[in-house]
């Protein structure tokens, strides 16, 4: 029984390795095909007639607004928003109640 298992495991390992290697090359091939080559025509978009904001467009060509910034009516909120700033290593740490 032990001799049979010692012969089967390397074969199963090899089959799994080849299957995973084949799958990895398939996925990488899809990624390489997604990159446009020089001279390719830009893809036709379904929302070609929708105006977009230049410089602030995402993959769909439309401005992305996070849902957290909308109020109950779906409009941009005018509330003050909490912001977080990460200081550098060379700055003095700020403590609560510290003037400045």
CSV table of C-alpha atoms in Angstrom, one decimal:
chain,number,residue,atom,x,y,z
A,1,UNK,CA,0.0,0.0,0.0
A,2,UNK,CA,2.8,2.4,0.9
A,3,UNK,CA,4.6,1.6,-2.4
A,4,UNK,CA,1.5,2.5,-4.4
A,5,UNK,CA,1.0,5.8,-2.6
A,6,UNK,CA,4.7,6.7,-3.1
A,7,UNK,CA,4.2,6.2,-6.9
A,8,UNK,CA,0.8,8.0,-7.1
A,9,UNK,CA,1.7,11.2,-5.2
A,10,UNK,CA,4.4,12.4,-7.5
A,11,UNK,CA,2.1,11.8,-10.5
A,12,UNK,CA,-0.8,13.7,-8.9
A,13,UNK,CA,1.6,16.5,-7.9
A,14,UNK,CA,2.9,16.8,-11.5
A,15,UNK,CA,-0.6,16.8,-12.9
A,16,UNK,CA,-1.7,19.6,-10.4
A,17,UNK,CA,1.4,21.6,-11.2
A,18,UNK,CA,0.9,21.4,-14.9
A,19,UNK,CA,-2.8,22.3,-14.6
A,20,UNK,CA,-2.0,25.4,-12.4
A,21,UNK,CA,0.8,26.4,-14.7
A,22,UNK,CA,-1.6,26.2,-17.7
A,23,UNK,CA,-4.2,28.2,-15.8
A,24,UNK,CA,-1.6,30.9,-14.9
A,25,UNK,CA,-0.6,31.3,-18.5
A,26,UNK,CA,-4.2,31.6,-19.6
A,27,UNK,CA,-4.9,34.3,-17.1
A,28,UNK,CA,-1.7,36.2,-18.0
A,29,UNK,CA,-2.6,35.9,-21.7
A,30,UNK,CA,-6.0,37.6,-21.1
A,31,UNK,CA,-4.2,40.4,-19.4
A,32,UNK,CA,-1.7,40.9,-22.2
A,33,UNK,CA,-4.6,40.9,-24.7
A,34,UNK,CA,-6.3,43.6,-22.7
A,35,UNK,CA,-3.5,46.0,-23.2
A,36,UNK,CA,-3.9,48.1,-26.3
A,37,UNK,CA,-0.9,48.0,-28.7
A,38,UNK,CA,0.3,51.1,-30.6
A,39,UNK,CA,-1.9,51.7,-33.6
A,40,UNK,CA,-4.9,50.0,-32.2
A,41,UNK,CA,-8.2,51.9,-32.5
A,42,UNK,CA,-9.8,52.9,-29.2
A,43,UNK,CA,-12.7,50.7,-28.2
A,44,UNK,CA,-16.2,52.0,-29.0
A,45,UNK,CA,-18.0,52.8,-25.8
A,46,UNK,CA,-21.7,52.2,-25.1
A,47,UNK,CA,-22.0,55.7,-23.5
A,48,UNK,CA,-20.3,57.6,-26.3
A,49,UNK,CA,-22.9,60.4,-26.2
A,50,UNK,CA,-22.7,60.9,-22.5
A,51,UNK,CA,-20.7,64.0,-21.6
A,52,UNK,CA,-17.8,63.5,-19.2
A,53,UNK,CA,-15.5,65.8,-17.2
A,54,UNK,CA,-12.0,65.9,-18.8
A,55,UNK,CA,-9.3,64.6,-16.6
A,56,UNK,CA,-11.7,63.2,-14.0
A,57,UNK,CA,-13.0,60.2,-15.9
A,58,UNK,CA,-12.7,56.6,-14.9
A,59,UNK,CA,-12.9,53.5,-17.2
A,60,UNK,CA,-16.5,54.2,-18.1
A,61,UNK,CA,-15.8,57.8,-19.1
A,62,UNK,CA,-18.1,59.1,-16.4
A,63,UNK,CA,-17.2,60.9,-13.2
A,64,UNK,CA,-17.1,58.6,-10.2
A,65,UNK,CA,-18.9,59.8,-7.0
A,66,UNK,CA,-18.6,57.7,-3.9
A,67,UNK,CA,-22.0,56.9,-2.3
A,68,UNK,CA,-20.7,58.2,1.0
A,69,UNK,CA,-20.8,61.7,-0.4
A,70,UNK,CA,-24.5,61.6,-1.3
A,71,UNK,CA,-27.4,62.5,1.0
A,72,UNK,CA,-30.8,60.8,1.2
A,73,UNK,CA,-32.0,62.5,-2.0
A,74,UNK,CA,-29.0,61.4,-4.0
A,75,UNK,CA,-27.4,64.9,-4.1
A,76,UNK,CA,-23.9,65.8,-3.1
A,77,UNK,CA,-23.8,66.5,0.6
A,78,UNK,CA,-22.7,70.0,1.8
A,79,UNK,CA,-21.8,68.8,5.3
A,80,UNK,CA,-18.3,69.2,6.6
A,81,UNK,CA,-16.3,66.0,6.0
A,82,UNK,CA,-13.8,64.5,8.3
A,83,UNK,CA,-10.3,64.3,6.7
A,84,UNK,CA,-7.2,62.5,7.9
A,85,UNK,CA,-3.7,63.7,7.2
A,86,UNK,CA,-0.8,61.3,7.8
A,87,UNK,CA,2.3,63.3,8.9
A,88,UNK,CA,5.8,62.5,7.9
A,89,UNK,CA,8.5,60.9,10.1
A,90,UNK,CA,10.3,64.2,10.5
A,91,UNK,CA,7.3,66.1,11.9
A,92,UNK,CA,6.7,66.6,15.6
A,93,UNK,CA,3.6,64.5,16.7
A,94,UNK,CA,0.5,66.6,17.6
A,95,UNK,CA,-1.3,65.9,20.8
A,96,UNK,CA,-4.9,66.7,21.7
A,97,UNK,CA,-5.1,70.2,23.3
A,98,UNK,CA,-1.7,71.1,21.9
A,99,UNK,CA,-1.9,74.7,20.6
A,100,UNK,CA,-0.5,74.5,17.1
